[in-house]
Amino acid sequence: MFGTVVVGVGIAGLARIRDLMNPMPSSPSEHLKLLGFVSRRSFGNINEAKQISLEDALRSKEIHAAFISTENRSHEETIRMFLEAGKHVLVEYPMALSAKAAHELWEMAEQKDKVLHVEHIELLTEEYKQLKKEVAGKDLVKGTLHFTGSVLDETRSGFPAFSGIARLTWLIDLFGDLSVTSATREKQRDKNYSRMTVHFQTANK
């Protein structure tokens, strides 16, 4: 069995704990054993999973991999700690708040001979697979992708573009590399409203 720890118990972290404790039959998850979870808040146990300290998770010889589900701002530091401790890492997107940091982490994982995987679960859904089939072999002439969400705490989540990074990953997976031609941001503090509009161009313009 491959010992694991979940770091962060927000929506994503709780889903990880649930799935690791109840793996799908005959799935790779059956070979993973949840040995605990790490959180700044005090929980005790969650569904029979025990809370352990970050220090214990890093030191444990039985823990081979960490599932990082904390706020965006802390991803980089947490990945570094677990790679330094000789653990494999799965992190919810985005891996870091800058491309420079992300490249450094990839290099670090390679030097340590560890897996560093950025999870984007949406790319594995049946709806997305169907969308990919529908656009296969077609040329994109023009398109718009619009999505909404609650206003983010930028100190924890990073610049607003990070709230849309999942959809950017969609577009690159569907249509190849993109270049940014323009970007604007509108803010109305009195209405707690923020909007970001970005124009991309595919490799064939």
CSV table of N, CA and C in Angstrom, one decimal, residues 17-143:
chain,number,residue,atom,x,y,z
A,17,ILE,N,-10.4,13.1,1.0
A,17,ILE,CA,-10.5,12.2,2.1
A,17,ILE,C,-11.6,11.1,1.9
A,18,ARG,N,-12.8,11.6,1.4
A,18,ARG,CA,-13.9,10.7,1.1
A,18,ARG,C,-13.5,9.6,0.1
A,19,ASP,N,-12.8,10.1,-1.0
A,19,ASP,CA,-12.5,9.1,-2.1
A,19,ASP,C,-11.4,8.2,-1.7
A,20,LEU,N,-10.4,8.6,-0.9
A,20,LEU,CA,-9.3,7.8,-0.5
A,20,LEU,C,-9.8,6.7,0.5
A,21,MET,N,-10.8,7.1,1.3
A,21,MET,CA,-11.4,6.1,2.3
A,21,MET,C,-12.4,5.2,1.7
A,22,ASN,N,-12.9,5.5,0.5
A,22,ASN,CA,-13.9,4.7,-0.2
A,22,ASN,C,-13.5,4.6,-1.6
A,23,PRO,N,-12.4,3.9,-2.0
A,23,PRO,CA,-12.0,3.9,-3.4
A,23,PRO,C,-12.9,3.1,-4.2
A,24,MET,N,-13.0,3.4,-5.5
A,24,MET,CA,-13.8,2.7,-6.5
A,24,MET,C,-13.1,1.3,-6.6
A,25,PRO,N,-14.0,0.3,-6.7
A,25,PRO,CA,-13.4,-1.1,-6.9
A,25,PRO,C,-12.5,-1.2,-8.1
A,26,SER,N,-11.4,-1.9,-8.0
A,26,SER,CA,-10.5,-2.1,-9.1
A,26,SER,C,-9.8,-0.9,-9.6
A,27,SER,N,-9.9,0.3,-8.9
A,27,SER,CA,-9.3,1.5,-9.3
A,27,SER,C,-7.9,1.6,-8.7
A,28,PRO,N,-7.0,2.4,-9.2
A,28,PRO,CA,-5.6,2.6,-8.6
A,28,PRO,C,-5.7,3.1,-7.2
A,29,SER,N,-6.8,3.7,-6.8
A,29,SER,CA,-7.0,4.3,-5.4
A,29,SER,C,-7.0,3.2,-4.4
A,30,GLU,N,-7.3,1.9,-4.8
A,30,GLU,CA,-7.3,0.8,-3.9
A,30,GLU,C,-5.9,0.5,-3.3
A,31,HIS,N,-4.9,1.0,-4.0
A,31,HIS,CA,-3.5,0.8,-3.6
A,31,HIS,C,-3.0,2.0,-2.7
A,32,LEU,N,-3.9,3.0,-2.4
A,32,LEU,CA,-3.5,4.1,-1.6
A,32,LEU,C,-4.1,4.0,-0.2
A,33,LYS,N,-3.4,4.3,0.8
A,33,LYS,CA,-3.8,4.2,2.2
A,33,LYS,C,-3.7,5.6,2.8
A,34,LEU,N,-4.9,6.1,3.2
A,34,LEU,CA,-4.9,7.4,3.8
A,34,LEU,C,-4.4,7.3,5.3
A,35,LEU,N,-3.3,7.9,5.6
A,35,LEU,CA,-2.7,7.8,7.0
A,35,LEU,C,-3.0,9.0,7.8
A,36,GLY,N,-3.7,10.0,7.2
A,36,GLY,CA,-4.1,11.2,8.0
A,36,GLY,C,-4.3,12.4,7.2
A,37,PHE,N,-4.7,13.5,7.8
A,37,PHE,CA,-4.8,14.8,7.1
A,37,PHE,C,-4.2,15.9,8.0
A,38,VAL,N,-3.9,17.0,7.3
A,38,VAL,CA,-3.2,18.1,8.0
A,38,VAL,C,-4.1,19.3,7.8
A,39,SER,N,-4.4,20.1,8.8
A,39,SER,CA,-5.2,21.3,8.7
A,39,SER,C,-4.7,22.3,9.8
A,40,ARG,N,-4.8,23.6,9.5
A,40,ARG,CA,-4.5,24.6,10.6
A,40,ARG,C,-5.6,24.6,11.6
A,41,ARG,N,-6.8,24.2,11.2
A,41,ARG,CA,-7.9,24.1,12.2
A,41,ARG,C,-7.9,22.8,12.9
A,42,SER,N,-8.5,22.7,14.1
A,42,SER,CA,-8.5,21.5,14.9
A,42,SER,C,-9.8,20.7,14.6
A,43,PHE,N,-9.7,19.5,14.1
A,43,PHE,CA,-10.8,18.7,13.8
A,43,PHE,C,-10.8,17.4,14.6
A,44,GLY,N,-9.7,16.9,15.0
A,44,GLY,CA,-9.6,15.5,15.6
A,44,GLY,C,-9.6,14.5,14.5
A,45,ASN,N,-10.8,13.9,14.2
A,45,ASN,CA,-11.0,13.0,13.2
A,45,ASN,C,-12.1,13.4,12.2
A,46,ILE,N,-11.9,13.0,10.9
A,46,ILE,CA,-13.0,13.2,9.9
A,46,ILE,C,-13.2,11.8,9.2
A,47,ASN,N,-14.4,11.3,9.5
A,47,ASN,CA,-14.7,10.0,8.9
A,47,ASN,C,-13.6,9.0,9.1
A,48,GLU,N,-13.2,8.9,10.3
A,48,GLU,CA,-12.2,7.9,10.8
A,48,GLU,C,-10.8,8.2,10.3
A,49,ALA,N,-10.6,9.3,9.5
A,49,ALA,CA,-9.3,9.8,9.2
A,49,ALA,C,-8.8,10.6,10.3
A,50,LYS,N,-7.5,10.4,10.8
A,50,LYS,CA,-7.0,11.2,11.9
A,50,LYS,C,-6.2,12.4,11.5
A,51,GLN,N,-6.3,13.4,12.3
A,51,GLN,CA,-5.6,14.7,12.0
A,51,GLN,C,-4.2,14.5,12.6
A,52,ILE,N,-3.2,14.9,11.8
A,52,ILE,CA,-1.8,14.8,12.2
A,52,ILE,C,-1.1,16.1,11.9
A,53,SER,N,0.0,16.4,12.5
A,53,SER,CA,0.7,17.7,12.4
A,53,SER,C,1.4,17.7,11.0
A,54,LEU,N,1.7,18.8,10.5
A,54,LEU,CA,2.5,18.9,9.3
A,54,LEU,C,3.9,18.3,9.5
A,55,GLU,N,4.5,18.6,10.6
A,55,GLU,CA,5.8,18.0,10.9
A,55,GLU,C,5.8,16.5,10.9
A,56,ASP,N,4.7,15.9,11.5
A,56,ASP,CA,4.7,14.4,11.5
A,56,ASP,C,4.5,13.9,10.1
A,57,ALA,N,3.7,14.6,9.3
A,57,ALA,CA,3.5,14.2,7.9
A,57,ALA,C,4.7,14.2,7.1
A,58,LEU,N,5.5,15.2,7.3
A,58,LEU,CA,6.8,15.4,6.6
A,58,LEU,C,7.8,14.3,7.0
A,59,ARG,N,7.8,14.0,8.3
A,59,ARG,CA,8.8,13.1,8.9
A,59,ARG,C,8.5,11.6,8.6
A,60,SER,N,7.2,11.3,8.5
A,60,SER,CA,6.7,9.9,8.5
A,60,SER,C,7.3,9.1,7.3
A,61,LYS,N,7.9,8.0,7.6
A,61,LYS,CA,8.4,7.1,6.6
A,61,LYS,C,7.3,6.3,5.9
A,62,GLU,N,6.1,6.3,6.6
A,62,GLU,CA,5.0,5.5,6.0
A,62,GLU,C,4.2,6.3,5.0
A,63,ILE,N,4.4,7.7,5.0
A,63,ILE,CA,3.7,8.5,4.0
A,63,ILE,C,4.6,8.7,2.8
A,64,HIS,N,4.1,8.3,1.7
A,64,HIS,CA,4.9,8.4,0.4
A,64,HIS,C,4.4,9.5,-0.5
A,65,ALA,N,3.2,10.0,-0.3
A,65,ALA,CA,2.7,11.1,-1.2
A,65,ALA,C,1.7,12.0,-0.4
A,66,ALA,N,1.7,13.2,-0.9
A,66,ALA,CA,0.8,14.2,-0.3
A,66,ALA,C,-0.2,14.8,-1.3
A,67,PHE,N,-1.4,14.9,-0.9
A,67,PHE,CA,-2.5,15.5,-1.8
A,67,PHE,C,-2.7,16.9,-1.2
A,68,ILE,N,-2.3,17.9,-1.9
A,68,ILE,CA,-2.4,19.3,-1.4
A,68,ILE,C,-3.6,20.0,-1.9
A,69,SER,N,-4.5,20.4,-1.0
A,69,SER,CA,-5.8,21.0,-1.3
A,69,SER,C,-6.0,22.3,-0.5
A,70,THR,N,-4.9,23.1,-0.4
A,70,THR,CA,-5.0,24.3,0.4
A,70,THR,C,-5.3,25.5,-0.5
A,71,GLU,N,-5.3,26.7,0.0
A,71,GLU,CA,-5.5,27.9,-0.9
A,71,GLU,C,-4.3,28.1,-1.8
A,72,ASN,N,-4.6,28.7,-2.9
A,72,ASN,CA,-3.6,28.9,-4.0
A,72,ASN,C,-2.2,29.4,-3.5
A,73,ARG,N,-2.3,30.4,-2.6
A,73,ARG,CA,-1.1,31.2,-2.2
A,73,ARG,C,-0.1,30.2,-1.5
A,74,SER,N,-0.6,29.2,-0.8
A,74,SER,CA,0.3,28.3,-0.1
A,74,SER,C,0.8,27.1,-0.8
A,75,HIS,N,0.3,26.9,-2.1
A,75,HIS,CA,0.7,25.7,-2.8
A,75,HIS,C,2.2,25.5,-3.0
A,76,GLU,N,2.8,26.6,-3.4
A,76,GLU,CA,4.3,26.6,-3.7
A,76,GLU,C,5.1,26.1,-2.5
A,77,GLU,N,4.9,26.8,-1.4
A,77,GLU,CA,5.6,26.4,-0.2
A,77,GLU,C,5.4,25.0,0.3
A,78,THR,N,4.1,24.6,0.2
A,78,THR,CA,3.8,23.2,0.7
A,78,THR,C,4.4,22.2,-0.2
A,79,ILE,N,4.3,22.4,-1.5
A,79,ILE,CA,5.0,21.5,-2.5
A,79,ILE,C,6.4,21.3,-2.2
A,80,ARG,N,7.1,22.5,-2.0
A,80,ARG,CA,8.6,22.4,-1.7
A,80,ARG,C,8.9,21.6,-0.5
A,81,MET,N,8.1,21.8,0.6
A,81,MET,CA,8.3,21.0,1.8
A,81,MET,C,8.2,19.5,1.6
A,82,PHE,N,7.2,19.1,0.9
A,82,PHE,CA,7.0,17.7,0.7
A,82,PHE,C,8.0,17.1,-0.3
A,83,LEU,N,8.4,17.8,-1.3
A,83,LEU,CA,9.4,17.3,-2.2
A,83,LEU,C,10.7,17.2,-1.4
A,84,GLU,N,11.1,18.2,-0.6
A,84,GLU,CA,12.3,18.2,0.2
A,84,GLU,C,12.3,16.9,1.1
A,85,ALA,N,11.1,16.6,1.6
A,85,ALA,CA,10.9,15.4,2.5
A,85,ALA,C,10.9,14.1,1.8
A,86,GLY,N,11.1,14.2,0.4
A,86,GLY,CA,11.1,12.9,-0.4
A,86,GLY,C,9.8,12.3,-0.6
A,87,LYS,N,8.7,13.1,-0.7
A,87,LYS,CA,7.4,12.6,-1.0
A,87,LYS,C,6.9,13.0,-2.4
A,88,HIS,N,6.1,12.2,-3.0
A,88,HIS,CA,5.4,12.5,-4.2
A,88,HIS,C,4.3,13.5,-3.9
A,89,VAL,N,3.9,14.4,-4.9
A,89,VAL,CA,3.0,15.4,-4.6
A,89,VAL,C,1.9,15.5,-5.7
A,90,LEU,N,0.6,15.5,-5.3
A,90,LEU,CA,-0.5,15.9,-6.2
A,90,LEU,C,-1.0,17.2,-5.6
A,91,VAL,N,-1.2,18.2,-6.5
A,91,VAL,CA,-1.7,19.5,-6.0
A,91,VAL,C,-2.8,19.9,-6.9
A,92,GLU,N,-3.8,20.5,-6.3
A,92,GLU,CA,-4.9,21.1,-7.0
A,92,GLU,C,-4.4,22.3,-7.8
A,93,TYR,N,-4.9,22.6,-9.0
A,93,TYR,CA,-4.4,23.7,-9.8
A,93,TYR,C,-4.8,25.0,-9.1
A,94,PRO,N,-4.0,26.1,-9.2
A,94,PRO,CA,-2.7,26.2,-9.9
A,94,PRO,C,-1.6,25.7,-9.0
A,95,MET,N,-0.5,25.2,-9.6
A,95,MET,CA,0.6,24.7,-8.8
A,95,MET,C,1.3,25.9,-8.0
A,96,ALA,N,1.4,27.0,-8.7
A,96,ALA,CA,2.0,28.2,-8.0
A,96,ALA,C,1.4,29.5,-8.6
A,97,LEU,N,1.8,30.6,-8.0
A,97,LEU,CA,1.2,31.9,-8.5
A,97,LEU,C,2.1,32.5,-9.6
A,98,SER,N,3.2,31.9,-10.0
A,98,SER,CA,4.0,32.4,-11.1
A,98,SER,C,4.6,31.2,-11.9
A,99,ALA,N,4.8,31.5,-13.2
A,99,ALA,CA,5.4,30.4,-14.0
A,99,ALA,C,6.8,30.1,-13.6
A,100,LYS,N,7.5,31.1,-13.1
A,100,LYS,CA,8.9,30.9,-12.7
A,100,LYS,C,9.0,29.9,-11.5
A,101,ALA,N,8.1,30.1,-10.6
A,101,ALA,CA,8.0,29.1,-9.4
A,101,ALA,C,7.6,27.7,-9.9
A,102,ALA,N,6.7,27.7,-10.8
A,102,ALA,CA,6.2,26.4,-11.3
A,102,ALA,C,7.4,25.6,-11.9
A,103,HIS,N,8.1,26.3,-12.8
A,103,HIS,CA,9.3,25.6,-13.4
A,103,HIS,C,10.3,25.2,-12.4
A,104,GLU,N,10.5,26.0,-11.4
A,104,GLU,CA,11.5,25.6,-10.3
A,104,GLU,C,11.0,24.3,-9.6
A,105,LEU,N,9.7,24.2,-9.4
A,105,LEU,CA,9.1,23.0,-8.7
A,105,LEU,C,9.2,21.8,-9.6
A,106,TRP,N,9.0,21.9,-10.9
A,106,TRP,CA,9.1,20.8,-11.8
A,106,TRP,C,10.6,20.3,-11.7
A,107,GLU,N,11.5,21.2,-11.8
A,107,GLU,CA,13.0,20.8,-11.8
A,107,GLU,C,13.3,20.2,-10.4
A,108,MET,N,12.8,20.7,-9.4
A,108,MET,CA,13.0,20.1,-8.0
A,108,MET,C,12.5,18.7,-8.0
A,109,ALA,N,11.3,18.4,-8.5
A,109,ALA,CA,10.7,17.1,-8.5
A,109,ALA,C,11.6,16.2,-9.3
A,110,GLU,N,12.1,16.6,-10.4
A,110,GLU,CA,12.9,15.8,-11.3
A,110,GLU,C,14.2,15.4,-10.6
A,111,GLN,N,14.8,16.4,-9.9
A,111,GLN,CA,16.0,16.1,-9.2
A,111,GLN,C,15.8,15.1,-8.1
A,112,LYS,N,14.7,15.2,-7.4
A,112,LYS,CA,14.3,14.3,-6.3
A,112,LYS,C,13.8,13.0,-6.8
A,113,ASP,N,13.6,12.9,-8.1
A,113,ASP,CA,13.0,11.7,-8.7
A,113,ASP,C,11.6,11.4,-8.1
A,114,LYS,N,10.8,12.4,-8.0
A,114,LYS,CA,9.5,12.3,-7.4
A,114,LYS,C,8.4,12.8,-8.5
A,115,VAL,N,7.2,12.3,-8.3
A,115,VAL,CA,6.1,12.7,-9.2
A,115,VAL,C,5.5,14.0,-8.6
A,116,LEU,N,5.4,15.0,-9.5
A,116,LEU,CA,4.7,16.2,-9.1
A,116,LEU,C,3.5,16.4,-10.2
A,117,HIS,N,2.3,16.2,-9.7
A,117,HIS,CA,1.2,16.2,-10.6
A,117,HIS,C,0.2,17.3,-10.2
A,118,VAL,N,-0.2,18.1,-11.2
A,118,VAL,CA,-1.2,19.1,-11.0
A,118,VAL,C,-2.5,18.5,-11.5
A,119,GLU,N,-3.5,18.5,-10.6
A,119,GLU,CA,-4.8,17.9,-10.8
A,119,GLU,C,-5.8,18.9,-11.4
A,120,HIS,N,-6.4,18.5,-12.5
A,120,HIS,CA,-7.5,19.2,-13.1
A,120,HIS,C,-8.6,18.3,-13.4
A,121,ILE,N,-9.4,18.0,-12.4
A,121,ILE,CA,-10.4,16.9,-12.5
A,121,ILE,C,-11.4,17.1,-13.6
A,122,GLU,N,-11.7,18.4,-14.0
A,122,GLU,CA,-12.7,18.6,-15.0
A,122,GLU,C,-12.3,18.0,-16.4
A,123,LEU,N,-11.0,17.9,-16.6
A,123,LEU,CA,-10.6,17.3,-17.9
A,123,LEU,C,-10.8,15.8,-18.0
A,124,LEU,N,-11.2,15.2,-16.9
A,124,LEU,CA,-11.5,13.8,-16.9
A,124,LEU,C,-13.0,13.5,-16.9
A,125,THR,N,-13.8,14.5,-16.9
A,125,THR,CA,-15.3,14.3,-16.9
A,125,THR,C,-15.8,13.8,-18.2
A,126,GLU,N,-16.9,13.1,-18.2
A,126,GLU,CA,-17.6,12.7,-19.5
A,126,GLU,C,-18.0,13.9,-20.3
A,127,GLU,N,-18.5,14.9,-19.7
A,127,GLU,CA,-18.9,16.1,-20.4
A,127,GLU,C,-17.8,16.7,-21.2
A,128,TYR,N,-16.6,16.8,-20.5
A,128,TYR,CA,-15.4,17.4,-21.2
A,128,TYR,C,-15.0,16.5,-22.3
A,129,LYS,N,-14.9,15.2,-22.1
A,129,LYS,CA,-14.5,14.3,-23.1
A,129,LYS,C,-15.4,14.4,-24.4
A,130,GLN,N,-16.7,14.6,-24.2
A,130,GLN,CA,-17.6,14.8,-25.3
A,130,GLN,C,-17.3,16.1,-26.0
A,131,LEU,N,-17.1,17.1,-25.3
A,131,LEU,CA,-16.7,18.4,-25.9
A,131,LEU,C,-15.5,18.3,-26.8
A,132,LYS,N,-14.5,17.5,-26.3
A,132,LYS,CA,-13.3,17.4,-27.0
A,132,LYS,C,-13.5,16.6,-28.3
A,133,LYS,N,-14.4,15.6,-28.3
A,133,LYS,CA,-14.8,14.9,-29.5
A,133,LYS,C,-15.4,15.8,-30.5
A,134,GLU,N,-16.3,16.7,-30.0
A,134,GLU,CA,-17.0,17.6,-30.9
A,134,GLU,C,-16.2,18.6,-31.6
A,135,VAL,N,-15.1,19.0,-31.0
A,135,VAL,CA,-14.2,20.0,-31.7
A,135,VAL,C,-13.0,19.4,-32.4
A,136,ALA,N,-12.8,18.1,-32.3
A,136,ALA,CA,-11.7,17.4,-33.0
A,136,ALA,C,-11.8,17.6,-34.5
A,137,GLY,N,-10.7,18.0,-35.1
A,137,GLY,CA,-10.6,18.2,-36.5
A,137,GLY,C,-11.2,19.4,-37.1
A,138,LYS,N,-11.8,20.3,-36.2
A,138,LYS,CA,-12.4,21.5,-36.6
A,138,LYS,C,-11.5,22.7,-36.4
A,139,ASP,N,-11.6,23.7,-37.2
A,139,ASP,CA,-10.8,24.9,-37.0
A,139,ASP,C,-11.6,25.9,-36.2
A,140,LEU,N,-11.0,26.5,-35.2
A,140,LEU,CA,-11.7,27.5,-34.4
A,140,LEU,C,-11.6,28.8,-35.1
A,141,VAL,N,-12.7,29.4,-35.5
A,141,VAL,CA,-12.7,30.7,-36.1
A,141,VAL,C,-12.8,31.8,-35.1
A,142,LYS,N,-13.8,31.7,-34.2
A,142,LYS,CA,-14.0,32.7,-33.1
A,142,LYS,C,-14.9,32.0,-32.1
A,143,GLY,N,-14.7,32.4,-30.8
A,143,GLY,CA,-15.5,31.8,-29.8
A,143,GLY,C,-15.4,32.6,-28.5
